[in-house]
Amino acid sequence: MFFFSLFNSLILNTPVGHVSDDEEQFLSWEERIQIALDISHGIEYLHEGAVPPVIHRDLKSANILLDHSMRAKVADFGLSKEEVFDERSSGLKGTYGYIDPVYISTNKFTMKSDIYSFGIIIFELITAIHPHQNLMEYVNLAGMSPDGVDEILDKRLVGECNIADVRDLATVAHKCLQKFQRKRPSIGEVSQAILKIKQRCLAKEDTMSIEVSRVLTRIEDQQVELSRMASKKDVE
């Protein structure tokens, strides 16, 4: 199976699958929600499923791989380390733009440092802006306005998603980026929050499908009635 990195698909807009030269392809909002959920489940396995727990230490969009179904897998465990209580680190490791500021100041990497990196990735999914493109400056400016997230949403998604869902996902990301690690959620809590957003999206899609079906049924009924009336008129 061949995989593409999230960085290539989201930031560089590299085509995934068979796309014609004149066809623009980008990750839909539904795909981005699913990708966020897949990533959270991957981290959840490392933090809460593995024995002993594992800290990734280098979460970034380039280390998230997508298959042709746009399902995501967390990859590149080169810096990963089992969590131990007397963990010591010799020098900072990781990728600029994704590194937890607490790690920079204390030289101690924890699970909550992975959570911080994931918060950055979530904002990448929302904005299609890479940390090296001043992502956090845009995010911080957006945070000064109640509708700020609307302004930094990937323009290709405008009109293609429910803005309330975007704001909810941004709220999850902001919680992951809390200054103090103790205020950041666990990965299990993050997974639950993203799952709820996905479920609301699916519920809205089902509602829309039902409404469309009802409209089509009414149109068909009207066409049948008009045809019946026309036939009756011809007979007269």
PDB file of C-alpha atoms in Angstrom:
ATOM      1  CA  MET A   1       0.000   0.000   0.000  1.00  0.00           C
ATOM      2  CA  PHE A   2       1.304   3.449  -0.916  1.00  0.00           C
ATOM      3  CA  PHE A   3       1.073   6.351   1.517  1.00  0.00           C
ATOM      4  CA  PHE A   4       1.251  10.132   1.168  1.00  0.00           C
ATOM      5  CA  SER A   5       2.266  12.471   3.959  1.00  0.00           C
ATOM      6  CA  LEU A   6      -0.343  14.845   5.350  1.00  0.00           C
ATOM      7  CA  PHE A   7       2.130  17.687   4.778  1.00  0.00           C
ATOM      8  CA  ASN A   8       2.271  16.945   1.037  1.00  0.00           C
ATOM      9  CA  SER A   9      -1.491  16.525   0.703  1.00  0.00           C
ATOM     10  CA  LEU A  10      -2.533  19.491   2.850  1.00  0.00           C
ATOM     11  CA  ILE A  11       0.215  22.091   2.537  1.00  0.00           C
ATOM     12  CA  LEU A  12       1.781  21.300  -0.847  1.00  0.00           C
ATOM     13  CA  ASN A  13      -1.555  20.109  -2.294  1.00  0.00           C
ATOM     14  CA  THR A  14       0.117  17.109  -3.937  1.00  0.00           C
ATOM     15  CA  PRO A  15      -2.588  15.034  -5.705  1.00  0.00           C
ATOM     16  CA  VAL A  16      -3.592  11.814  -3.990  1.00  0.00           C
ATOM     17  CA  GLY A  17      -4.829   9.086  -6.289  1.00  0.00           C
ATOM     18  CA  HIS A  18      -5.788   9.589  -9.922  1.00  0.00           C
ATOM     19  CA  VAL A  19      -6.564  13.245 -10.545  1.00  0.00           C
ATOM     20  CA  SER A  20      -6.626  14.911 -13.962  1.00  0.00           C
ATOM     21  CA  ASP A  21      -4.333  17.859 -14.648  1.00  0.00           C
ATOM     22  CA  ASP A  22      -7.218  20.339 -14.692  1.00  0.00           C
ATOM     23  CA  GLU A  23      -8.927  18.941 -11.586  1.00  0.00           C
ATOM     24  CA  GLU A  24      -8.128  20.524  -8.243  1.00  0.00           C
ATOM     25  CA  GLN A  25      -8.121  18.114  -5.351  1.00  0.00           C
ATOM     26  CA  PHE A  26      -8.005  19.046  -1.699  1.00  0.00           C
ATOM     27  CA  LEU A  27      -8.934  17.405   1.554  1.00  0.00           C
ATOM     28  CA  SER A  28     -12.605  17.908   2.356  1.00  0.00           C
ATOM     29  CA  TRP A  29     -13.756  18.977   5.803  1.00  0.00           C
ATOM     30  CA  GLU A  30     -15.117  15.498   6.501  1.00  0.00           C
ATOM     31  CA  GLU A  31     -11.760  13.980   5.531  1.00  0.00           C
ATOM     32  CA  ARG A  32      -9.913  16.407   7.794  1.00  0.00           C
ATOM     33  CA  ILE A  33     -12.147  15.522  10.745  1.00  0.00           C
ATOM     34  CA  GLN A  34     -11.521  11.816  10.125  1.00  0.00           C
ATOM     35  CA  ILE A  35      -7.775  12.425   9.819  1.00  0.00           C
ATOM     36  CA  ALA A  36      -7.758  14.287  13.143  1.00  0.00           C
ATOM     37  CA  LEU A  37      -9.646  11.393  14.731  1.00  0.00           C
ATOM     38  CA  ASP A  38      -7.272   8.810  13.230  1.00  0.00           C
ATOM     39  CA  ILE A  39      -4.264  10.722  14.570  1.00  0.00           C
ATOM     40  CA  SER A  40      -5.797  11.019  18.029  1.00  0.00           C
ATOM     41  CA  HIS A  41      -6.474   7.272  18.075  1.00  0.00           C
ATOM     42  CA  GLY A  42      -2.863   6.594  17.085  1.00  0.00           C
ATOM     43  CA  ILE A  43      -1.554   8.802  19.878  1.00  0.00           C
ATOM     44  CA  GLU A  44      -4.097   7.286  22.258  1.00  0.00           C
ATOM     45  CA  TYR A  45      -2.659   3.843  21.595  1.00  0.00           C
ATOM     46  CA  LEU A  46       0.865   5.095  22.336  1.00  0.00           C
ATOM     47  CA  HIS A  47      -0.108   6.968  25.504  1.00  0.00           C
ATOM     48  CA  GLU A  48      -2.796   4.715  26.946  1.00  0.00           C
ATOM     49  CA  GLY A  49      -2.652   1.387  25.106  1.00  0.00           C
ATOM     50  CA  ALA A  50       1.048   0.559  24.946  1.00  0.00           C
ATOM     51  CA  VAL A  51       2.788  -1.034  27.928  1.00  0.00           C
ATOM     52  CA  PRO A  52       4.772   0.856  29.017  1.00  0.00           C
ATOM     53  CA  PRO A  53       3.295   4.077  27.562  1.00  0.00           C
ATOM     54  CA  VAL A  54       5.200   5.617  24.652  1.00  0.00           C
ATOM     55  CA  ILE A  55       5.785   9.307  23.890  1.00  0.00           C
ATOM     56  CA  HIS A  56       6.202  10.051  20.173  1.00  0.00           C
ATOM     57  CA  ARG A  57       8.305  13.218  20.621  1.00  0.00           C
ATOM     58  CA  ASP A  58       8.137  14.370  16.985  1.00  0.00           C
ATOM     59  CA  LEU A  59       4.495  14.673  15.957  1.00  0.00           C
ATOM     60  CA  LYS A  60       4.127  16.810  12.813  1.00  0.00           C
ATOM     61  CA  SER A  61       2.162  16.728   9.572  1.00  0.00           C
ATOM     62  CA  ALA A  62       5.143  15.246   7.703  1.00  0.00           C
ATOM     63  CA  ASN A  63       4.972  12.226  10.034  1.00  0.00           C
ATOM     64  CA  ILE A  64       1.274  11.591   9.383  1.00  0.00           C
ATOM     65  CA  LEU A  65       0.735   9.221   6.468  1.00  0.00           C
ATOM     66  CA  LEU A  66      -2.461   9.012   4.411  1.00  0.00           C
ATOM     67  CA  ASP A  67      -3.598   6.064   2.330  1.00  0.00           C
ATOM     68  CA  HIS A  68      -5.763   6.330  -0.793  1.00  0.00           C
ATOM     69  CA  SER A  69      -8.885   6.317   1.390  1.00  0.00           C
ATOM     70  CA  MET A  70      -7.578   9.373   3.267  1.00  0.00           C
ATOM     71  CA  ARG A  71      -7.166   7.387   6.476  1.00  0.00           C
ATOM     72  CA  ALA A  72      -4.252   8.550   8.605  1.00  0.00           C
ATOM     73  CA  LYS A  73      -1.501   6.682  10.410  1.00  0.00           C
ATOM     74  CA  VAL A  74       1.057   8.100  12.822  1.00  0.00           C
ATOM     75  CA  ALA A  75       4.572   7.281  11.585  1.00  0.00           C
ATOM     76  CA  ASP A  76       8.293   7.880  12.203  1.00  0.00           C
ATOM     77  CA  PHE A  77       9.017   6.783  15.745  1.00  0.00           C
ATOM     78  CA  GLY A  78      12.709   7.643  15.504  1.00  0.00           C
ATOM     79  CA  LEU A  79      12.561   9.895  18.566  1.00  0.00           C
ATOM     80  CA  SER A  80       9.916   7.902  20.425  1.00  0.00           C
ATOM     81  CA  LYS A  81      10.687   6.921  23.970  1.00  0.00           C
ATOM     82  CA  GLU A  82       9.021   4.842  26.627  1.00  0.00           C
ATOM     83  CA  GLU A  83       7.823   7.071  29.437  1.00  0.00           C
ATOM     84  CA  VAL A  84       9.735   6.491  32.643  1.00  0.00           C
ATOM     85  CA  PHE A  85       9.560   8.519  35.818  1.00  0.00           C
ATOM     86  CA  ASP A  86      13.261   9.424  35.827  1.00  0.00           C
ATOM     87  CA  GLU A  87      13.367  10.390  32.152  1.00  0.00           C
ATOM     88  CA  ARG A  88      16.237  12.698  31.241  1.00  0.00           C
ATOM     89  CA  SER A  89      16.977  14.271  27.897  1.00  0.00           C
ATOM     90  CA  SER A  90      20.336  15.409  26.567  1.00  0.00           C
ATOM     91  CA  GLY A  91      19.535  18.303  24.259  1.00  0.00           C
ATOM     92  CA  LEU A  92      16.318  19.403  22.585  1.00  0.00           C
ATOM     93  CA  LYS A  93      14.860  17.080  19.967  1.00  0.00           C
ATOM     94  CA  GLY A  94      11.873  17.475  17.696  1.00  0.00           C
ATOM     95  CA  THR A  95      10.817  19.807  14.897  1.00  0.00           C
ATOM     96  CA  TYR A  96      10.685  23.578  15.093  1.00  0.00           C
ATOM     97  CA  GLY A  97       7.118  24.865  15.118  1.00  0.00           C
ATOM     98  CA  TYR A  98       5.746  21.771  16.830  1.00  0.00           C
ATOM     99  CA  ILE A  99       7.873  21.745  19.987  1.00  0.00           C
ATOM    100  CA  ASP A 100       6.159  22.320  23.328  1.00  0.00           C
ATOM    101  CA  PRO A 101       7.452  25.579  24.912  1.00  0.00           C
ATOM    102  CA  VAL A 102       7.468  23.804  28.289  1.00  0.00           C
ATOM    103  CA  TYR A 103       9.887  21.246  26.861  1.00  0.00           C
ATOM    104  CA  ILE A 104      12.132  24.077  25.643  1.00  0.00           C
ATOM    105  CA  SER A 105      12.234  25.676  29.093  1.00  0.00           C
ATOM    106  CA  THR A 106      12.519  22.498  31.182  1.00  0.00           C
ATOM    107  CA  ASN A 107      14.206  20.069  28.772  1.00  0.00           C
ATOM    108  CA  LYS A 108      11.614  17.500  29.869  1.00  0.00           C
ATOM    109  CA  PHE A 109       9.298  15.897  27.322  1.00  0.00           C
ATOM    110  CA  THR A 110       5.980  14.440  28.542  1.00  0.00           C
ATOM    111  CA  MET A 111       2.757  13.105  27.049  1.00  0.00           C
ATOM    112  CA  LYS A 112       1.362  16.623  27.271  1.00  0.00           C
ATOM    113  CA  SER A 113       4.180  17.709  24.927  1.00  0.00           C
ATOM    114  CA  ASP A 114       2.747  15.314  22.317  1.00  0.00           C
ATOM    115  CA  ILE A 115      -0.652  16.904  22.976  1.00  0.00           C
ATOM    116  CA  TYR A 116       0.803  20.343  22.204  1.00  0.00           C
ATOM    117  CA  SER A 117       2.234  19.099  18.896  1.00  0.00           C
ATOM    118  CA  PHE A 118      -1.134  17.585  18.003  1.00  0.00           C
ATOM    119  CA  GLY A 119      -2.801  20.943  18.647  1.00  0.00           C
ATOM    120  CA  ILE A 120      -0.522  22.456  16.007  1.00  0.00           C
ATOM    121  CA  ILE A 121      -1.472  19.700  13.549  1.00  0.00           C
ATOM    122  CA  ILE A 122      -5.179  20.343  14.169  1.00  0.00           C
ATOM    123  CA  PHE A 123      -4.702  24.001  13.259  1.00  0.00           C
ATOM    124  CA  GLU A 124      -2.852  22.881  10.131  1.00  0.00           C
ATOM    125  CA  LEU A 125      -5.920  20.832   9.197  1.00  0.00           C
ATOM    126  CA  ILE A 126      -8.155  23.863   9.721  1.00  0.00           C
ATOM    127  CA  THR A 127      -5.996  26.428   7.931  1.00  0.00           C
ATOM    128  CA  ALA A 128      -3.698  24.506   5.545  1.00  0.00           C
ATOM    129  CA  ILE A 129      -0.932  26.759   6.896  1.00  0.00           C
ATOM    130  CA  HIS A 130       2.376  25.228   8.007  1.00  0.00           C
ATOM    131  CA  PRO A 131       4.064  26.336  11.260  1.00  0.00           C
ATOM    132  CA  HIS A 132       6.978  27.650   9.171  1.00  0.00           C
ATOM    133  CA  GLN A 133       4.441  29.930   7.435  1.00  0.00           C
ATOM    134  CA  ASN A 134       3.721  31.752  10.705  1.00  0.00           C
ATOM    135  CA  LEU A 135       0.747  29.551  11.557  1.00  0.00           C
ATOM    136  CA  MET A 136       0.685  30.501  15.236  1.00  0.00           C
ATOM    137  CA  GLU A 137       0.772  34.220  14.449  1.00  0.00           C
ATOM    138  CA  TYR A 138      -2.421  33.768  12.429  1.00  0.00           C
ATOM    139  CA  VAL A 139      -3.951  31.630  15.184  1.00  0.00           C
ATOM    140  CA  ASN A 140      -3.092  34.158  17.900  1.00  0.00           C
ATOM    141  CA  LEU A 141      -4.516  37.033  15.858  1.00  0.00           C
ATOM    142  CA  ALA A 142      -7.663  35.011  15.185  1.00  0.00           C
ATOM    143  CA  GLY A 143      -7.991  34.382  18.919  1.00  0.00           C
ATOM    144  CA  MET A 144      -8.487  38.103  19.481  1.00  0.00           C
ATOM    145  CA  SER A 145     -11.874  37.994  17.725  1.00  0.00           C
ATOM    146  CA  PRO A 146     -14.941  35.801  18.402  1.00  0.00           C
ATOM    147  CA  ASP A 147     -15.155  35.054  14.682  1.00  0.00           C
ATOM    148  CA  GLY A 148     -11.406  34.900  14.180  1.00  0.00           C
ATOM    149  CA  VAL A 149     -11.320  31.235  13.193  1.00  0.00           C
ATOM    150  CA  ASP A 150     -13.563  32.057  10.237  1.00  0.00           C
ATOM    151  CA  GLU A 151     -10.802  34.298   8.890  1.00  0.00           C
ATOM    152  CA  ILE A 152      -8.056  31.667   9.001  1.00  0.00           C
ATOM    153  CA  LEU A 153     -10.133  28.750   7.698  1.00  0.00           C
ATOM    154  CA  ASP A 154      -8.655  27.221   4.538  1.00  0.00           C
ATOM    155  CA  LYS A 155     -10.361  29.245   1.788  1.00  0.00           C
ATOM    156  CA  ARG A 156     -11.087  26.070  -0.157  1.00  0.00           C
ATOM    157  CA  LEU A 157     -13.411  24.996   2.663  1.00  0.00           C
ATOM    158  CA  VAL A 158     -15.470  28.198   2.779  1.00  0.00           C
ATOM    159  CA  GLY A 159     -19.075  27.227   2.115  1.00  0.00           C
ATOM    160  CA  GLU A 160     -18.155  23.531   2.246  1.00  0.00           C
ATOM    161  CA  CYS A 161     -18.423  23.023   6.006  1.00  0.00           C
ATOM    162  CA  ASN A 162     -20.392  24.123   9.035  1.00  0.00           C
ATOM    163  CA  ILE A 163     -18.491  26.973  10.675  1.00  0.00           C
ATOM    164  CA  ALA A 164     -19.728  25.877  14.119  1.00  0.00           C
ATOM    165  CA  ASP A 165     -17.878  22.580  13.649  1.00  0.00           C
ATOM    166  CA  VAL A 166     -14.743  24.477  12.632  1.00  0.00           C
ATOM    167  CA  ARG A 167     -14.939  26.580  15.791  1.00  0.00           C
ATOM    168  CA  ASP A 168     -15.445  23.478  17.921  1.00  0.00           C
ATOM    169  CA  LEU A 169     -12.362  21.818  16.435  1.00  0.00           C
ATOM    170  CA  ALA A 170     -10.379  25.031  16.937  1.00  0.00           C
ATOM    171  CA  THR A 171     -11.454  24.986  20.589  1.00  0.00           C
ATOM    172  CA  VAL A 172     -10.012  21.480  20.921  1.00  0.00           C
ATOM    173  CA  ALA A 173      -6.744  22.690  19.374  1.00  0.00           C
ATOM    174  CA  HIS A 174      -6.576  25.683  21.708  1.00  0.00           C
ATOM    175  CA  LYS A 175      -6.970  23.375  24.717  1.00  0.00           C
ATOM    176  CA  CYS A 176      -4.075  21.267  23.445  1.00  0.00           C
ATOM    177  CA  LEU A 177      -1.932  24.413  23.245  1.00  0.00           C
ATOM    178  CA  GLN A 178      -2.563  25.592  26.808  1.00  0.00           C
ATOM    179  CA  LYS A 179       0.517  27.227  28.329  1.00  0.00           C
ATOM    180  CA  PHE A 180       0.468  25.006  31.405  1.00  0.00           C
ATOM    181  CA  GLN A 181       0.661  21.270  30.724  1.00  0.00           C
ATOM    182  CA  ARG A 182      -1.735  20.394  33.539  1.00  0.00           C
ATOM    183  CA  LYS A 183      -4.466  22.342  31.744  1.00  0.00           C
ATOM    184  CA  ARG A 184      -4.056  20.391  28.513  1.00  0.00           C
ATOM    185  CA  PRO A 185      -6.470  17.489  27.976  1.00  0.00           C
ATOM    186  CA  SER A 186      -5.411  13.866  27.831  1.00  0.00           C
ATOM    187  CA  ILE A 187      -5.399  12.250  24.402  1.00  0.00           C
ATOM    188  CA  GLY A 188      -8.473  10.244  25.405  1.00  0.00           C
ATOM    189  CA  GLU A 189     -10.368  13.468  26.077  1.00  0.00           C
ATOM    190  CA  VAL A 190      -9.189  14.888  22.755  1.00  0.00           C
ATOM    191  CA  SER A 191     -10.388  11.780  20.908  1.00  0.00           C
ATOM    192  CA  GLN A 192     -13.825  12.025  22.513  1.00  0.00           C
ATOM    193  CA  ALA A 193     -14.147  15.707  21.604  1.00  0.00           C
ATOM    194  CA  ILE A 194     -13.208  15.089  17.955  1.00  0.00           C
ATOM    195  CA  LEU A 195     -15.521  12.071  17.773  1.00  0.00           C
ATOM    196  CA  LYS A 196     -18.455  14.223  18.909  1.00  0.00           C
ATOM    197  CA  ILE A 197     -17.702  16.746  16.151  1.00  0.00           C
ATOM    198  CA  LYS A 198     -17.579  13.948  13.573  1.00  0.00           C
ATOM    199  CA  GLN A 199     -20.865  12.491  14.814  1.00  0.00           C
ATOM    200  CA  ARG A 200     -22.547  15.897  14.496  1.00  0.00           C
ATOM    201  CA  CYS A 201     -21.216  16.210  10.946  1.00  0.00           C
ATOM    202  CA  LEU A 202     -22.627  12.800  10.052  1.00  0.00           C
ATOM    203  CA  ALA A 203     -25.973  13.639  11.652  1.00  0.00           C
ATOM    204  CA  LYS A 204     -26.180  16.842   9.598  1.00  0.00           C
ATOM    205  CA  GLU A 205     -25.329  14.924   6.425  1.00  0.00           C
ATOM    206  CA  ASP A 206     -28.071  12.385   7.171  1.00  0.00           C
ATOM    207  CA  THR A 207     -30.560  15.205   7.769  1.00  0.00           C
ATOM    208  CA  MET A 208     -29.594  16.864   4.492  1.00  0.00           C
ATOM    209  CA  SER A 209     -29.910  13.553   2.635  1.00  0.00           C
ATOM    210  CA  ILE A 210     -33.398  13.051   4.051  1.00  0.00           C
ATOM    211  CA  GLU A 211     -34.415  16.584   3.057  1.00  0.00           C
ATOM    212  CA  VAL A 212     -33.027  16.134  -0.458  1.00  0.00           C
ATOM    213  CA  SER A 213     -34.869  12.834  -0.751  1.00  0.00           C
ATOM    214  CA  ARG A 214     -38.121  14.499   0.337  1.00  0.00           C
ATOM    215  CA  VAL A 215     -37.668  17.310  -2.181  1.00  0.00           C
ATOM    216  CA  LEU A 216     -36.978  14.839  -4.996  1.00  0.00           C
ATOM    217  CA  THR A 217     -40.033  12.819  -3.993  1.00  0.00           C
ATOM    218  CA  ARG A 218     -42.214  15.955  -4.066  1.00  0.00           C
ATOM    219  CA  ILE A 219     -40.850  16.871  -7.497  1.00  0.00           C
ATOM    220  CA  GLU A 220     -41.553  13.371  -8.809  1.00  0.00           C
ATOM    221  CA  ASP A 221     -45.084  13.485  -7.375  1.00  0.00           C
ATOM    222  CA  GLN A 222     -45.671  16.866  -9.007  1.00  0.00           C
ATOM    223  CA  GLN A 223     -44.384  15.579 -12.340  1.00  0.00           C
ATOM    224  CA  VAL A 224     -46.687  12.568 -12.123  1.00  0.00           C
ATOM    225  CA  GLU A 225     -49.635  14.818 -11.285  1.00  0.00           C
ATOM    226  CA  LEU A 226     -48.837  17.200 -14.154  1.00  0.00           C
ATOM    227  CA  SER A 227     -48.506  14.263 -16.529  1.00  0.00           C
ATOM    228  CA  ARG A 228     -51.849  12.878 -15.345  1.00  0.00           C
ATOM    229  CA  MET A 229     -53.534  16.245 -15.797  1.00  0.00           C
ATOM    230  CA  ALA A 230     -52.041  16.639 -19.266  1.00  0.00           C
ATOM    231  CA  SER A 231     -53.265  13.172 -20.262  1.00  0.00           C
ATOM    232  CA  LYS A 232     -56.737  13.932 -18.944  1.00  0.00           C
ATOM    233  CA  LYS A 233     -56.844  17.193 -20.908  1.00  0.00           C
ATOM    234  CA  ASP A 234     -55.846  15.408 -24.121  1.00  0.00           C
ATOM    235  CA  VAL A 235     -58.673  12.926 -23.663  1.00  0.00           C
ATOM    236  CA  GLU A 236     -61.211  15.728 -23.231  1.00  0.00           C
TER     237      GLU A 236
END
